[in-house]
């Protein structure tokens, strides 16, 4: 097992990464301050992993809520099921919520923990690649609104993250690809040598090679932890973690949550960001086409939905948490490994990038 730390002063916490960690009670017990715990999971993950987690928690009053599975349920209505169970089972302010599942379960559980009785503790037990490399780390929690992705939420850091790489053996390939998109993101925004490693090793990740996955998870978590430690609540540099997300969130919302996976939308969105950066004179055409190749190797989409118009994109992109004074702000790449955020994007260049025909024809 490897342990990394998210360094946030008195709210610092460990990320445990290794194989077979789910049922290790010594990883949970120090982070549960009271006698109660509520495991939040979903209908897909519960039959696979719930018993293992329960077996680690025999010293506690353990209750369980099993949510429906899917991004389309990441909303306030589903969130209420968590509050209902907490109240029915009389959980008090010392309870600890345990998020067992992918990013949807993690984001909702974290938000429930942020708001139940004005804030209780929670532990992240991510079971998808995407959640192990991204969503379980950094304390962003929340739910979607029909008009915008992750629009209702809070920053609330977990007590610890337990990333059991063995859970990835049951992950469908499409979900693995979605996770690889966020892994590629770290190389693009801040870690060019890792990007070089990914150009050599993405096929191993796609074969679910356990060594390669463990390395990619550790490196991604370290990159994310470094950024979060500098800017916990995204007043500056943390925004670079959203490379491709402004385009991606527009795709997800337009297509209806759950139709395009978050990681798929981010994959296509990162290529759009690279294409736009290239049009603005930053990243080279060679680098853009290498990124396109890498995304193809990871079995990710390299164009947005064919039926999405420029207006569909720009109207959705206006409902983005980075928008300031009505101006869209985007994360772009100076070069591989160096991202920056800007609101100075010429609309004609943005429109060119947003045209699927242009994407297909020129990359
Ligand atoms: P997800 O939570 O929907 O999980 C993907 C699918 O895999 C689901 O059907 C799930 O039930 C299933 N699953 C989970 N673990 C499994 C396993 N081990 N074996 C088999 N099936 C398994 O999706 P995700 O990609 O994990 O997360 C996406 C969500 O994360 C989005 O809502 C996104 O907005 C959010 N997100 C949040 C942050 C953040 O910083 N908080 C960062 C990135 C993404
Ligand atoms: N996934 C973006 C962030 O955590 O800031």
Short mmCIF file of C-alpha atoms and ligand atoms in Angstrom, two decimals:
data_model
loop_
_atom_site.label_atom_id
_atom_site.label_comp_id
_atom_site.label_asym_id
_atom_site.label_seq_id
_atom_site.Cartn_x
_atom_site.Cartn_y
_atom_site.Cartn_z
CA UNK A 1 0.00 0.00 0.00
CA UNK A 2 1.16 3.55 -0.71
CA UNK A 3 0.02 6.55 1.28
CA UNK A 4 -0.10 10.09 -0.09
CA UNK A 5 -1.19 13.18 1.82
CA UNK A 6 -3.41 16.04 0.82
CA UNK A 7 -1.72 18.85 2.69
CA UNK A 8 -4.37 21.22 4.00
CA UNK A 9 -3.09 22.13 7.45
CA UNK A 10 -5.35 20.80 10.19
CA UNK A 11 -7.67 19.33 7.54
CA UNK A 12 -4.92 17.28 5.88
CA UNK A 13 -5.81 13.68 5.10
CA UNK A 14 -4.27 10.50 3.72
CA UNK A 15 -5.01 8.74 0.44
CA UNK A 16 -4.39 5.01 0.80
CA UNK A 17 -3.73 3.28 -2.53
CA UNK A 18 -3.32 -0.48 -2.83
CA UNK A 19 -4.89 -3.81 -3.63
CA UNK A 20 -7.32 -5.48 -1.21
CA UNK A 21 -7.86 -2.51 1.14
CA UNK A 22 -11.68 -2.57 1.35
CA UNK A 23 -11.95 -4.86 4.35
CA UNK A 24 -8.96 -3.50 6.30
CA UNK A 25 -10.55 -2.06 9.45
CA UNK A 26 -7.33 -0.31 10.48
CA UNK A 27 -7.77 2.10 7.56
CA UNK A 28 -11.26 3.19 8.66
CA UNK A 29 -11.26 3.07 12.46
CA UNK A 30 -8.92 6.02 13.19
CA UNK A 31 -11.12 8.23 10.98
CA UNK A 32 -14.48 7.42 12.59
CA UNK A 33 -14.83 9.54 15.70
CA UNK A 34 -18.24 8.35 16.97
CA UNK A 35 -20.05 5.04 17.14
CA UNK A 36 -22.13 5.42 14.00
CA UNK A 37 -21.43 5.04 10.29
CA UNK A 38 -23.64 5.19 7.21
CA UNK A 39 -22.39 3.46 4.06
CA UNK A 40 -23.77 5.10 0.92
CA UNK A 41 -23.50 3.01 -2.21
CA UNK A 42 -25.56 2.07 -5.26
CA UNK A 43 -27.37 -0.89 -6.78
CA UNK A 44 -24.35 -1.91 -8.91
CA UNK A 45 -21.58 -1.58 -6.33
CA UNK A 46 -23.47 -2.96 -3.31
CA UNK A 47 -23.59 -6.59 -4.51
CA UNK A 48 -19.90 -6.41 -5.40
CA UNK A 49 -18.29 -4.70 -2.42
CA UNK A 50 -20.70 -3.79 0.39
CA UNK A 51 -20.05 -6.89 2.51
CA UNK A 52 -16.29 -6.33 2.42
CA UNK A 53 -16.66 -2.79 3.73
CA UNK A 54 -19.20 -3.85 6.36
CA UNK A 55 -16.79 -6.53 7.59
CA UNK A 56 -14.28 -3.78 8.40
CA UNK A 57 -16.77 -1.89 10.57
CA UNK A 58 -17.99 -4.46 13.11
CA UNK A 59 -17.27 -2.11 16.04
CA UNK A 60 -19.83 0.45 14.88
CA UNK A 61 -23.57 0.93 14.35
CA UNK A 62 -23.52 0.56 10.57
CA UNK A 63 -26.48 1.53 8.40
CA UNK A 64 -26.64 1.41 4.63
CA UNK A 65 -28.41 3.36 1.92
CA UNK A 66 -28.38 1.93 -1.61
CA UNK A 67 -29.06 4.60 -4.23
CA UNK A 68 -30.16 4.04 -7.83
CA UNK A 69 -27.18 3.93 -10.18
CA UNK A 70 -26.50 6.68 -12.69
CA UNK A 71 -25.55 10.28 -13.30
CA UNK A 72 -29.24 11.02 -13.93
CA UNK A 73 -29.85 10.34 -10.20
CA UNK A 74 -27.19 12.79 -9.04
CA UNK A 75 -29.81 15.29 -7.90
CA UNK A 76 -31.49 16.74 -4.83
CA UNK A 77 -34.27 14.16 -4.88
CA UNK A 78 -31.85 11.22 -4.57
CA UNK A 79 -29.80 13.13 -2.02
CA UNK A 80 -32.87 13.17 0.22
CA UNK A 81 -32.71 9.39 0.49
CA UNK A 82 -29.43 9.80 2.39
CA UNK A 83 -30.94 12.37 4.76
CA UNK A 84 -34.04 10.17 5.24
CA UNK A 85 -31.90 7.21 6.34
CA UNK A 86 -29.68 9.34 8.58
CA UNK A 87 -32.74 10.69 10.38
CA UNK A 88 -34.69 7.41 10.51
CA UNK A 89 -31.65 5.67 12.02
CA UNK A 90 -31.05 8.60 14.39
CA UNK A 91 -27.52 9.45 13.31
CA UNK A 92 -26.01 12.26 15.36
CA UNK A 93 -23.31 14.82 14.62
CA UNK A 94 -20.50 12.36 15.31
CA UNK A 95 -21.62 10.01 12.55
CA UNK A 96 -19.35 9.23 9.60
CA UNK A 97 -20.65 8.75 6.07
CA UNK A 98 -18.77 6.27 3.90
CA UNK A 99 -19.02 6.76 0.13
CA UNK A 100 -18.61 3.38 -1.56
CA UNK A 101 -18.77 3.74 -5.33
CA UNK A 102 -17.78 5.98 -8.21
CA UNK A 103 -17.82 9.75 -8.47
CA UNK A 104 -21.60 10.02 -8.42
CA UNK A 105 -21.88 8.28 -5.05
CA UNK A 106 -18.80 10.14 -3.79
CA UNK A 107 -20.05 13.61 -4.79
CA UNK A 108 -23.52 13.00 -3.34
CA UNK A 109 -22.27 11.44 -0.10
CA UNK A 110 -19.80 14.26 0.37
CA UNK A 111 -22.53 16.85 -0.07
CA UNK A 112 -24.82 15.00 2.32
CA UNK A 113 -21.94 14.99 4.84
CA UNK A 114 -21.33 18.71 4.25
CA UNK A 115 -24.92 19.58 5.05
CA UNK A 116 -26.31 16.96 7.48
CA UNK A 117 -26.63 18.72 10.83
CA UNK A 118 -24.42 21.45 9.31
CA UNK A 119 -21.56 19.08 8.61
CA UNK A 120 -20.37 15.62 9.61
CA UNK A 121 -17.33 13.54 8.67
CA UNK A 122 -17.03 11.29 5.65
CA UNK A 123 -14.66 8.77 4.11
CA UNK A 124 -14.20 8.22 0.38
CA UNK A 125 -13.96 4.62 -0.84
CA UNK A 126 -13.76 5.18 -4.61
CA UNK A 127 -14.33 2.14 -6.85
CA UNK A 128 -13.92 3.56 -10.37
CA UNK A 129 -10.68 4.72 -11.96
CA UNK A 130 -12.14 8.19 -12.38
CA UNK A 131 -13.06 8.47 -8.73
CA UNK A 132 -9.70 7.06 -7.59
CA UNK A 133 -7.72 9.60 -9.62
CA UNK A 134 -9.97 12.62 -9.30
CA UNK A 135 -13.35 12.94 -7.63
CA UNK A 136 -12.51 11.36 -4.26
CA UNK A 137 -9.64 13.82 -3.71
CA UNK A 138 -10.00 17.53 -3.11
CA UNK A 139 -13.33 17.97 -1.38
CA UNK A 140 -15.61 19.07 -4.22
CA UNK A 141 -19.06 17.65 -3.50
CA UNK A 142 -22.49 18.25 -4.96
CA UNK A 143 -25.33 17.39 -7.28
CA UNK A 144 -26.50 18.43 -10.74
CA UNK A 145 -29.34 20.78 -11.66
CA UNK A 146 -31.20 20.25 -14.96
CA UNK A 147 -29.70 23.56 -16.11
CA UNK A 148 -26.14 22.89 -15.07
CA UNK A 149 -23.70 20.25 -13.96
CA UNK A 150 -22.57 20.19 -10.30
CA UNK A 151 -24.29 23.52 -9.72
CA UNK A 152 -25.36 22.79 -6.14
CA UNK A 153 -22.68 21.72 -3.74
CA UNK A 154 -20.01 22.51 -1.18
CA UNK A 155 -16.32 22.11 -0.51
CA UNK A 156 -16.02 19.45 2.19
CA UNK A 157 -12.85 17.41 2.61
CA UNK A 158 -13.02 13.72 3.55
CA UNK A 159 -11.22 12.26 6.58
CA UNK A 160 -9.36 9.82 4.34
CA UNK A 161 -9.53 8.19 0.90
CA UNK A 162 -9.26 4.40 0.58
CA UNK A 163 -8.56 3.52 -3.07
CA UNK A 164 -8.60 -0.26 -3.50
CA UNK A 165 -7.20 -0.94 -6.96
CA UNK A 166 -8.64 -4.47 -6.92
CA UNK A 167 -12.14 -3.00 -7.38
CA UNK A 168 -11.10 -1.92 -10.88
CA UNK A 169 -11.14 -5.53 -12.07
CA UNK A 170 -14.94 -5.42 -12.29
CA UNK A 171 -15.12 -2.06 -14.04
CA UNK A 172 -16.60 -2.05 -17.56
CA UNK A 173 -14.13 -0.94 -20.26
CA UNK A 174 -16.10 2.18 -21.10
CA UNK A 175 -15.76 3.33 -17.46
CA UNK A 176 -12.03 2.56 -17.53
CA UNK A 177 -11.66 4.83 -20.57
CA UNK A 178 -13.58 7.57 -18.77
CA UNK A 179 -11.07 7.37 -15.92
CA UNK A 180 -8.11 7.41 -18.30
CA UNK A 181 -9.41 10.75 -19.63
CA UNK A 182 -8.86 12.36 -16.23
CA UNK A 183 -5.45 10.67 -15.94
CA UNK A 184 -4.42 12.18 -19.29
CA UNK A 185 -5.64 15.52 -17.97
CA UNK A 186 -2.91 15.62 -15.29
CA UNK A 187 -0.21 15.03 -17.87
CA UNK A 188 -1.62 17.81 -20.02
CA UNK A 189 -2.04 20.44 -17.33
CA UNK A 190 1.01 20.01 -15.12
CA UNK A 191 3.08 16.88 -15.69
CA UNK A 192 4.71 16.51 -19.09
CA UNK A 193 6.90 13.56 -18.06
CA UNK A 194 3.80 11.68 -16.92
CA UNK A 195 2.22 12.55 -20.28
CA UNK A 196 5.26 10.94 -21.95
CA UNK A 197 4.74 7.84 -19.78
CA UNK A 198 1.07 7.77 -20.85
CA UNK A 199 2.03 7.90 -24.52
CA UNK A 200 4.03 4.70 -23.89
CA UNK A 201 1.72 2.95 -21.44
CA UNK A 202 -1.92 3.78 -22.11
CA UNK A 203 -2.41 0.39 -23.77
CA UNK A 204 -1.38 -1.24 -20.47
CA UNK A 205 -3.94 0.85 -18.60
CA UNK A 206 -6.59 -0.26 -21.08
CA UNK A 207 -5.61 -3.90 -20.45
CA UNK A 208 -6.18 -3.23 -16.73
CA UNK A 209 -2.54 -3.98 -15.93
CA UNK A 210 -2.45 -3.66 -12.14
CA UNK A 211 1.09 -2.20 -11.90
CA UNK A 212 0.44 0.40 -14.56
CA UNK A 213 -2.90 1.33 -12.98
CA UNK A 214 -1.37 1.69 -9.51
CA UNK A 215 1.36 3.95 -10.91
CA UNK A 216 -1.14 6.09 -12.83
CA UNK A 217 -3.41 6.43 -9.78
CA UNK A 218 -0.55 7.45 -7.50
CA UNK A 219 0.87 9.97 -9.94
CA UNK A 220 -2.58 11.44 -10.67
CA UNK A 221 -3.46 11.72 -6.97
CA UNK A 222 -0.09 13.35 -6.25
CA UNK A 223 -0.62 15.88 -9.05
CA UNK A 224 -4.14 16.63 -7.83
CA UNK A 225 -3.09 16.83 -4.17
CA UNK A 226 -0.35 19.34 -5.10
CA UNK A 227 -2.83 21.60 -6.90
CA UNK A 228 -5.51 21.34 -4.20
CA UNK A 229 -2.96 22.12 -1.47
CA UNK A 230 -2.17 25.39 -3.27
CA UNK A 231 -5.77 26.46 -3.82
CA UNK A 232 -8.40 24.46 -1.96
CA UNK A 233 -11.47 26.45 -2.97
CA UNK A 234 -10.51 27.30 -6.55
CA UNK A 235 -9.79 30.99 -6.28
CA UNK A 236 -6.97 30.54 -8.78
CA UNK A 237 -4.78 27.68 -9.95
CA UNK A 238 -7.21 24.86 -9.06
CA UNK A 239 -9.27 25.86 -12.09
CA UNK A 240 -6.67 24.15 -14.31
CA UNK A 241 -8.09 20.83 -13.07
CA UNK A 242 -11.09 21.72 -15.22
CA UNK A 243 -9.28 21.39 -18.55
CA UNK A 244 -11.88 20.28 -21.09
CA UNK A 245 -14.65 20.45 -18.50
CA UNK A 246 -16.42 23.58 -19.76
CA UNK A 247 -16.90 21.90 -23.14
CA UNK A 248 -17.53 18.55 -21.44
CA UNK A 249 -20.16 19.81 -19.02
CA UNK A 250 -22.00 21.42 -21.95
CA UNK A 251 -22.00 18.05 -23.74
CA UNK A 252 -23.21 16.17 -20.65
CA UNK A 253 -26.03 18.61 -19.94
CA UNK A 254 -27.10 18.84 -23.59
CA UNK A 255 -27.13 15.07 -24.12
CA UNK A 256 -28.98 14.42 -20.85
CA UNK A 257 -26.96 13.33 -17.82
CA UNK A 258 -25.73 9.75 -18.11
CA UNK A 259 -25.77 9.46 -21.90
CA UNK A 260 -22.22 10.64 -22.37
CA UNK A 261 -20.03 9.58 -19.44
CA UNK A 262 -18.35 12.46 -17.63
CA UNK A 263 -14.89 11.18 -18.62
CA UNK A 264 -15.94 10.79 -22.26
CA UNK A 265 -17.20 14.36 -22.36
CA UNK A 266 -13.98 15.54 -20.72
CA UNK A 267 -11.95 13.57 -23.29
CA UNK A 268 -13.64 15.28 -26.23
CA UNK A 269 -13.54 18.58 -24.31
CA UNK A 270 -9.78 18.38 -23.75
CA UNK A 271 -9.22 17.94 -27.47
CA UNK A 272 -11.44 20.96 -28.13
CA UNK A 273 -9.38 22.97 -25.62
CA UNK A 274 -6.17 21.84 -27.32
CA UNK A 275 -7.58 22.68 -30.75
CA UNK A 276 -8.58 26.14 -29.55
CA UNK A 277 -5.16 26.67 -27.96
CA UNK A 278 -3.58 25.75 -31.28
CA UNK A 279 -5.77 28.24 -33.14
CA UNK A 280 -4.67 30.86 -30.61
CA UNK A 281 -1.01 30.17 -31.38
CA UNK A 282 -0.07 28.23 -28.24
CA UNK A 283 0.08 24.41 -28.47
CA UNK A 284 1.39 23.01 -31.79
CA UNK A 285 -0.65 21.08 -34.37
CA UNK A 286 1.71 18.15 -33.81
CA UNK A 287 0.88 18.13 -30.08
CA UNK A 288 -2.84 18.33 -30.85
CA UNK A 289 -2.70 15.37 -33.20
CA UNK A 290 -0.64 13.37 -30.67
CA UNK A 291 -3.30 14.06 -28.06
CA UNK A 292 -5.96 12.92 -30.50
CA UNK A 293 -4.03 9.66 -30.97
CA UNK A 294 -3.74 9.15 -27.23
CA UNK A 295 -7.48 9.66 -26.74
CA UNK A 296 -8.19 7.17 -29.53
CA UNK A 297 -5.89 4.67 -27.82
CA UNK A 298 -7.89 5.18 -24.63
CA UNK A 299 -11.09 4.52 -26.65
CA UNK A 300 -12.39 8.00 -25.94
CA UNK A 301 -14.45 10.20 -28.27
CA UNK A 302 -12.47 12.83 -30.17
CA UNK A 303 -15.45 14.84 -31.43
CA UNK A 304 -18.50 16.16 -29.66
CA UNK A 305 -22.03 14.93 -30.42
CA UNK A 306 -22.76 15.49 -34.11
CA UNK A 307 -26.13 17.13 -33.40
CA UNK A 308 -24.72 19.81 -31.07
CA UNK A 309 -24.68 23.29 -32.57
CA UNK A 310 -22.43 26.19 -31.64
CA UNK A 311 -25.37 27.81 -29.85
CA UNK A 312 -25.99 24.57 -27.93
CA UNK A 313 -22.41 24.75 -26.70
CA UNK A 314 -22.15 28.44 -25.95
CA UNK A 315 -25.49 28.69 -24.14
CA UNK A 316 -24.50 25.77 -21.89
CA UNK A 317 -20.97 27.10 -21.45
CA UNK A 318 -22.42 30.33 -20.05
CA UNK A 319 -23.75 28.24 -17.11
CA UNK A 320 -20.30 27.33 -15.84
CA UNK A 321 -18.87 27.99 -12.41
CA UNK A 322 -15.84 29.68 -13.99
CA UNK A 323 -17.97 32.32 -15.76
CA UNK A 324 -17.13 35.78 -14.38
CA UNK A 325 -19.15 38.90 -15.23
CA UNK A 326 -20.88 36.99 -18.04
CA UNK A 327 -17.59 36.05 -19.73
CA UNK A 328 -16.72 32.43 -20.43
CA UNK A 329 -13.34 31.50 -18.94
CA UNK A 330 -11.51 28.52 -20.33
CA UNK A 331 -8.53 26.42 -19.35
CA UNK A 332 -6.12 26.24 -22.30
CA UNK A 333 -2.67 24.77 -22.85
CA UNK A 334 0.48 26.80 -23.54
CA UNK A 335 2.17 23.48 -24.23
CA UNK A 336 1.96 19.91 -22.90
CA UNK A 337 2.27 20.15 -19.12
CA UNK A 338 1.43 23.86 -18.88
CA UNK A 339 -2.15 25.06 -18.54
CA UNK A 340 -3.51 28.56 -18.04
CA UNK A 341 -6.93 30.11 -17.59
CA UNK A 342 -8.21 32.90 -19.79
CA UNK A 343 -11.33 34.85 -20.62
CA UNK A 344 -9.66 36.38 -23.69
CA UNK A 345 -10.85 33.90 -26.27
CA UNK A 346 -11.76 35.37 -29.68
CA UNK A 347 -15.30 34.17 -30.42
CA UNK A 348 -14.50 33.38 -34.06
CA UNK A 349 -11.77 30.94 -32.99
CA UNK A 350 -14.04 29.41 -30.35
CA UNK A 351 -16.76 28.96 -32.96
CA UNK A 352 -14.31 27.25 -35.30
CA UNK A 353 -13.35 24.79 -32.58
CA UNK A 354 -16.97 24.17 -31.68
CA UNK A 355 -17.84 23.12 -35.17
CA UNK A 356 -17.72 19.33 -35.29
CA UNK A 357 -16.93 19.48 -39.02
CA UNK A 358 -13.84 21.54 -38.31
CA UNK A 359 -12.78 19.09 -35.63
CA UNK A 360 -13.16 16.15 -37.95
CA UNK A 361 -11.58 17.85 -40.91
CA UNK A 362 -8.51 19.46 -39.44
CA UNK A 363 -7.21 17.36 -36.56
P1 LIG B 1 -20.11 6.71 -11.68
O1 LIG B 1 -20.04 7.05 -10.27
O2 LIG B 1 -21.41 6.88 -12.39
O3 LIG B 1 -19.60 5.22 -11.88
C1 LIG B 1 -19.57 4.68 -13.16
C2 LIG B 1 -20.34 3.35 -13.24
O4 LIG B 1 -19.51 2.31 -12.72
C3 LIG B 1 -21.61 3.30 -12.43
O5 LIG B 1 -22.55 2.53 -13.12
C4 LIG B 1 -21.17 2.59 -11.16
O6 LIG B 1 -22.23 1.98 -10.47
C5 LIG B 1 -20.22 1.59 -11.71
N1 LIG B 1 -19.20 1.10 -10.81
C6 LIG B 1 -18.56 1.77 -9.82
N2 LIG B 1 -17.57 1.03 -9.34
C7 LIG B 1 -17.60 -0.15 -9.99
C8 LIG B 1 -16.80 -1.31 -9.93
N3 LIG B 1 -15.75 -1.39 -9.14
N4 LIG B 1 -17.12 -2.35 -10.74
C9 LIG B 1 -18.17 -2.25 -11.60
N5 LIG B 1 -18.94 -1.16 -11.73
C10 LIG B 1 -18.63 -0.11 -10.92
O7 LIG B 1 -19.05 7.58 -12.53
P2 LIG B 1 -17.56 8.03 -12.25
O8 LIG B 1 -16.94 8.11 -13.57
O9 LIG B 1 -16.92 7.27 -11.19
O10 LIG B 1 -17.76 9.52 -11.69
C11 LIG B 1 -18.35 10.51 -12.47
C12 LIG B 1 -18.89 11.59 -11.56
O11 LIG B 1 -17.81 12.15 -10.82
C13 LIG B 1 -19.57 12.71 -12.29
O12 LIG B 1 -20.77 13.02 -11.64
C14 LIG B 1 -18.59 13.85 -12.15
O13 LIG B 1 -19.22 15.11 -12.16
C15 LIG B 1 -17.95 13.57 -10.84
N6 LIG B 1 -16.63 14.15 -10.67
C16 LIG B 1 -16.39 14.85 -9.55
C17 LIG B 1 -15.15 15.38 -9.32
C18 LIG B 1 -14.86 16.06 -8.03
O14 LIG B 1 -13.80 16.68 -7.91
N7 LIG B 1 -15.72 15.97 -7.05
C19 LIG B 1 -14.12 15.20 -10.25
C20 LIG B 1 -14.41 14.48 -11.41
C21 LIG B 1 -15.66 13.95 -11.60
N1 LIG B 2 -12.21 17.92 -10.78
C1 LIG B 2 -11.82 19.28 -10.62
C2 LIG B 2 -11.42 19.65 -9.23
O1 LIG B 2 -11.43 18.84 -8.34
O2 LIG B 2 -11.13 20.79 -8.99
#
